[in-house]
Amino acid sequence: MIETKHVYLRNFRESDLNDLYEYAHQEKVGPMAGWRPHANIEVSREYLKSILDKPLCFAIVDKADGKVIGSMEIMNVSKEFEAYNPEENSVEIGAVLNENYWSKGYMTELIDETLNYCFTELKAPEVYAANYSKNIGSTRIQEKNGFKMLGSIPDSYTWLDGSVCDTLLRKITKDEYFERKAKLFLEKPTLERKEEAIDYINEHVKYNSKINGTGGLNHYVLDDDKTYEDWLDKINKEWDMEPTEIL
């Protein structure tokens, strides 16, 4: 299960209808993702029926009260990315969130865990994401999670008010994701993140072993002069941990 400090993902249920309608009819939510706000609960009911059997279309559930506050979908890479030659088994992600939960960090942390799931469980080599240029919040969240710009499709989306904007195309690779996580821990080696750091070190070593067949620690170059082994040594010194505790 994909889970963060504040939310977790599960498949949708028929009982989610009212929660889904609450965010799906909000004026700012649907247009940001490319669809019109749901005019009534019957529109939401039909939509819910269409996604109940999708194994990788998830409800975002608030841990505090069990309320469904949005959706996260992992899907095949869309045709907009064909020019960038996606690798086999790559995926695309897309999400929406009840506007009452915006600017709380929920989506940023959820995308991070979803990426981890895509790379470790689904074995995707790349993850793609698209958003409209007017959706500044989505741009910031993708950038915070390490997505890199590929390009854009000019004047490709028309808003409800008749204005047009570009579609922005980004991706992140498996290597980029884990190297970014390593760098973040190097920059913020706080005791509060110790357990999380150890989890990512262990994942990094297993992934490395699959890549070069030896498990050698120097496969990842985290900086110009810092190897993966340097990173382990740094954590050992700053947290007074033995390398064997980590590996």
Short mmCIF file of C-alpha atoms in Angstrom, two decimals:
data_model
loop_
_atom_site.label_atom_id
_atom_site.label_comp_id
_atom_site.label_asym_id
_atom_site.label_seq_id
_atom_site.Cartn_x
_atom_site.Cartn_y
_atom_site.Cartn_z
CA MET A 1 0.00 0.00 0.00
CA ILE A 2 1.17 3.50 -0.84
CA GLU A 3 1.12 5.53 2.35
CA THR A 4 2.45 8.85 3.64
CA LYS A 5 2.27 10.68 6.93
CA HIS A 6 -1.14 12.15 6.10
CA VAL A 7 -2.80 9.93 3.47
CA TYR A 8 -2.88 6.47 1.94
CA LEU A 9 -4.09 5.01 -1.36
CA ARG A 10 -6.66 2.27 -1.95
CA ASN A 11 -8.96 1.31 -4.79
CA PHE A 12 -12.24 3.17 -5.13
CA ARG A 13 -15.48 1.82 -3.64
CA GLU A 14 -19.13 2.56 -4.41
CA SER A 15 -19.39 4.15 -0.96
CA ASP A 16 -16.92 6.87 -2.04
CA LEU A 17 -19.52 8.61 -4.20
CA ASN A 18 -20.26 11.59 -1.95
CA ASP A 19 -16.60 12.30 -1.24
CA LEU A 20 -15.76 12.01 -4.93
CA TYR A 21 -18.56 14.37 -5.91
CA GLU A 22 -17.41 16.88 -3.30
CA TYR A 23 -14.06 17.44 -5.03
CA ALA A 24 -15.16 16.60 -8.59
CA HIS A 25 -17.69 19.42 -8.71
CA GLN A 26 -15.29 22.05 -7.33
CA GLU A 27 -14.64 24.71 -9.96
CA LYS A 28 -10.85 24.69 -9.56
CA VAL A 29 -10.23 20.93 -9.49
CA GLY A 30 -11.47 19.42 -12.76
CA PRO A 31 -10.20 22.11 -15.14
CA MET A 32 -6.70 21.78 -13.68
CA ALA A 33 -6.74 18.13 -14.77
CA GLY A 34 -8.47 18.60 -18.12
CA TRP A 35 -12.12 17.91 -17.35
CA ARG A 36 -15.21 19.97 -16.53
CA PRO A 37 -16.50 20.12 -12.95
CA HIS A 38 -19.19 17.50 -12.42
CA ALA A 39 -22.56 19.20 -12.83
CA ASN A 40 -24.35 16.85 -10.43
CA ILE A 41 -23.83 13.71 -8.41
CA GLU A 42 -25.08 11.51 -11.26
CA VAL A 43 -22.08 12.53 -13.35
CA SER A 44 -19.85 11.48 -10.46
CA ARG A 45 -21.76 8.21 -10.11
CA GLU A 46 -21.10 7.28 -13.75
CA TYR A 47 -17.46 8.28 -13.45
CA LEU A 48 -17.08 6.20 -10.29
CA LYS A 49 -18.50 3.16 -12.08
CA SER A 50 -15.89 3.59 -14.82
CA ILE A 51 -12.94 3.46 -12.42
CA LEU A 52 -14.03 0.80 -9.91
CA ASP A 53 -12.29 -1.95 -11.88
CA LYS A 54 -9.11 -0.03 -12.62
CA PRO A 55 -6.40 -1.62 -10.42
CA LEU A 56 -4.08 1.40 -10.58
CA CYS A 57 -6.67 4.13 -10.12
CA PHE A 58 -6.59 4.93 -6.42
CA ALA A 59 -8.63 6.95 -3.96
CA ILE A 60 -6.54 9.29 -1.82
CA VAL A 61 -7.74 8.77 1.75
CA ASP A 62 -7.12 11.19 4.61
CA LYS A 63 -5.75 9.24 7.56
CA ALA A 64 -7.35 11.62 10.03
CA ASP A 65 -10.96 10.70 9.23
CA GLY A 66 -11.02 8.21 6.33
CA LYS A 67 -12.41 10.77 3.90
CA VAL A 68 -11.60 10.38 0.20
CA ILE A 69 -9.99 13.66 -0.84
CA GLY A 70 -8.78 12.96 -4.38
CA SER A 71 -7.44 10.38 -6.79
CA MET A 72 -4.09 9.13 -8.05
CA GLU A 73 -3.80 7.10 -11.24
CA ILE A 74 -0.85 5.21 -12.67
CA MET A 75 -1.41 4.64 -16.37
CA ASN A 76 0.22 3.86 -19.70
CA VAL A 77 2.28 6.71 -21.13
CA SER A 78 0.04 8.95 -23.24
CA LYS A 79 0.63 9.79 -26.89
CA GLU A 80 1.84 13.31 -26.02
CA PHE A 81 5.12 11.72 -24.94
CA GLU A 82 5.69 9.55 -28.02
CA ALA A 83 8.27 11.96 -29.45
CA TYR A 84 10.45 11.35 -26.38
CA ASN A 85 10.67 7.59 -26.93
CA PRO A 86 9.53 6.27 -23.53
CA GLU A 87 11.30 3.10 -22.44
CA GLU A 88 9.33 -0.13 -22.25
CA ASN A 89 7.27 -0.48 -19.04
CA SER A 90 7.42 3.24 -18.32
CA VAL A 91 4.29 4.77 -16.79
CA GLU A 92 2.55 8.10 -16.40
CA ILE A 93 0.94 9.43 -13.25
CA GLY A 94 -1.88 11.91 -12.76
CA ALA A 95 -3.69 13.11 -9.67
CA VAL A 96 -6.36 15.50 -8.39
CA LEU A 97 -6.97 16.73 -4.86
CA ASN A 98 -9.92 18.33 -3.07
CA GLU A 99 -9.09 22.05 -3.04
CA ASN A 100 -9.67 22.21 0.71
CA TYR A 101 -6.47 20.18 1.08
CA TRP A 102 -4.24 22.21 -1.22
CA SER A 103 -1.04 23.83 0.07
CA LYS A 104 -0.67 21.34 2.92
CA GLY A 105 2.12 19.28 1.37
CA TYR A 106 -0.13 16.23 0.93
CA MET A 107 0.40 15.89 -2.83
CA THR A 108 4.14 16.49 -2.69
CA GLU A 109 4.70 13.66 -0.22
CA LEU A 110 2.21 11.40 -2.00
CA ILE A 111 3.89 11.75 -5.38
CA ASP A 112 7.23 10.91 -3.76
CA GLU A 113 5.83 7.64 -2.41
CA THR A 114 4.01 6.91 -5.67
CA LEU A 115 7.28 7.28 -7.55
CA ASN A 116 8.92 4.87 -5.14
CA TYR A 117 6.09 2.39 -5.83
CA CYS A 118 6.42 2.80 -9.60
CA PHE A 119 10.17 2.21 -9.55
CA THR A 120 10.38 -0.58 -6.97
CA GLU A 121 7.09 -2.47 -7.33
CA LEU A 122 6.11 -1.87 -10.96
CA LYS A 123 9.75 -1.87 -12.15
CA ALA A 124 9.14 1.20 -14.31
CA PRO A 125 12.37 2.69 -15.69
CA GLU A 126 10.75 6.13 -16.19
CA VAL A 127 7.72 7.99 -14.88
CA TYR A 128 6.06 10.74 -16.95
CA ALA A 129 3.73 13.56 -15.90
CA ALA A 130 1.98 16.39 -17.71
CA ASN A 131 0.20 19.53 -16.56
CA TYR A 132 -1.14 22.75 -18.02
CA SER A 133 1.04 25.84 -17.79
CA LYS A 134 -1.62 27.70 -15.78
CA ASN A 135 -1.50 25.01 -13.12
CA ILE A 136 1.37 26.54 -11.17
CA GLY A 137 0.79 24.29 -8.18
CA SER A 138 1.25 21.12 -10.20
CA THR A 139 4.43 22.53 -11.77
CA ARG A 140 5.90 23.21 -8.35
CA ILE A 141 4.99 19.78 -7.01
CA GLN A 142 6.57 18.02 -9.98
CA GLU A 143 9.72 20.11 -9.68
CA LYS A 144 9.94 19.40 -5.94
CA ASN A 145 9.82 15.70 -6.74
CA GLY A 146 12.63 15.86 -9.27
CA PHE A 147 10.74 15.76 -12.58
CA LYS A 148 12.68 17.33 -15.46
CA MET A 149 11.13 19.28 -18.30
CA LEU A 150 11.05 17.54 -21.67
CA GLY A 151 9.15 20.14 -23.66
CA SER A 152 5.71 21.61 -24.18
CA ILE A 153 2.76 21.55 -26.56
CA PRO A 154 1.81 25.18 -27.27
CA ASP A 155 -1.80 26.37 -27.03
CA SER A 156 -3.05 22.82 -26.50
CA TYR A 157 -5.65 23.34 -23.80
CA THR A 158 -8.65 25.65 -23.67
CA TRP A 159 -9.95 26.72 -20.26
CA LEU A 160 -13.61 27.20 -19.45
CA ASP A 161 -13.19 30.97 -19.87
CA GLY A 162 -11.92 30.45 -23.44
CA SER A 163 -8.26 31.23 -22.74
CA VAL A 164 -5.60 28.80 -23.95
CA CYS A 165 -2.36 27.55 -22.44
CA ASP A 166 0.45 25.08 -23.07
CA THR A 167 0.77 21.48 -21.93
CA LEU A 168 4.05 20.92 -20.07
CA LEU A 169 5.72 17.51 -20.35
CA ARG A 170 8.11 16.09 -17.74
CA LYS A 171 9.69 12.84 -16.66
CA ILE A 172 11.94 11.36 -13.99
CA THR A 173 14.04 8.19 -14.34
CA LYS A 174 14.67 5.55 -11.72
CA ASP A 175 18.32 6.58 -11.40
CA GLU A 176 17.37 10.25 -11.02
CA TYR A 177 14.83 9.46 -8.32
CA PHE A 178 17.19 7.50 -6.08
CA GLU A 179 20.13 9.83 -6.64
CA ARG A 180 17.91 12.78 -5.71
CA LYS A 181 16.81 11.03 -2.52
CA ALA A 182 20.41 10.40 -1.59
CA LYS A 183 21.35 14.04 -2.13
CA LEU A 184 18.43 15.20 0.00
CA PHE A 185 19.65 13.11 2.90
CA LEU A 186 23.18 14.41 2.45
CA GLU A 187 21.85 17.95 2.70
CA LYS A 188 19.60 17.23 5.70
CA PRO A 189 21.14 14.44 7.79
CA THR A 190 18.78 14.95 10.74
CA LEU A 191 18.08 12.25 13.28
CA GLU A 192 14.36 12.53 12.51
CA ARG A 193 15.05 11.19 9.02
CA LYS A 194 17.36 8.39 10.13
CA GLU A 195 14.93 5.51 9.58
CA GLU A 196 13.83 6.88 6.23
CA ALA A 197 17.46 7.30 5.19
CA ILE A 198 18.24 3.70 6.08
CA ASP A 199 15.25 2.50 4.03
CA TYR A 200 16.50 4.34 0.98
CA ILE A 201 20.06 3.14 1.46
CA ASN A 202 18.84 -0.44 1.54
CA GLU A 203 16.70 0.11 -1.54
CA HIS A 204 19.59 1.77 -3.33
CA VAL A 205 21.91 -1.14 -2.68
CA LYS A 206 19.36 -3.70 -3.90
CA TYR A 207 18.71 -1.67 -7.01
CA ASN A 208 22.41 -1.25 -7.62
CA SER A 209 22.90 -5.00 -7.37
CA LYS A 210 20.31 -5.55 -10.09
CA ILE A 211 22.00 -3.05 -12.36
CA ASN A 212 25.61 -4.22 -12.33
CA GLY A 213 25.27 -7.69 -10.87
CA THR A 214 27.88 -7.14 -8.18
CA GLY A 215 26.26 -4.84 -5.66
CA GLY A 216 29.25 -2.54 -5.90
CA LEU A 217 28.66 0.71 -4.06
CA ASN A 218 30.29 3.02 -6.60
CA HIS A 219 27.66 2.60 -9.28
CA TYR A 220 25.89 5.80 -8.26
CA VAL A 221 27.78 9.06 -8.43
CA LEU A 222 25.85 11.43 -6.22
CA ASP A 223 28.06 14.46 -6.81
CA ASP A 224 31.13 15.13 -8.91
CA ASP A 225 33.38 13.80 -6.16
CA LYS A 226 31.01 11.78 -3.94
CA THR A 227 30.18 8.14 -4.58
CA TYR A 228 27.52 6.08 -2.90
CA GLU A 229 30.17 4.72 -0.55
CA ASP A 230 31.03 8.29 0.47
CA TRP A 231 27.41 8.84 1.35
CA LEU A 232 27.32 5.80 3.62
CA ASP A 233 30.50 7.00 5.30
CA LYS A 234 29.01 10.44 5.88
CA ILE A 235 25.91 9.02 7.55
CA ASN A 236 28.09 6.77 9.66
CA LYS A 237 30.13 9.73 10.92
CA GLU A 238 27.28 12.17 11.49
CA TRP A 239 24.90 9.69 13.11
CA ASP A 240 27.48 7.45 14.76
CA MET A 241 26.19 4.43 12.88
CA GLU A 242 28.19 1.46 11.73
CA PRO A 243 27.90 0.68 8.00
CA THR A 244 26.84 -2.86 8.87
CA GLU A 245 23.75 -1.43 10.59
CA ILE A 246 22.70 0.03 7.27
CA LEU A 247 23.66 -2.70 4.86
#
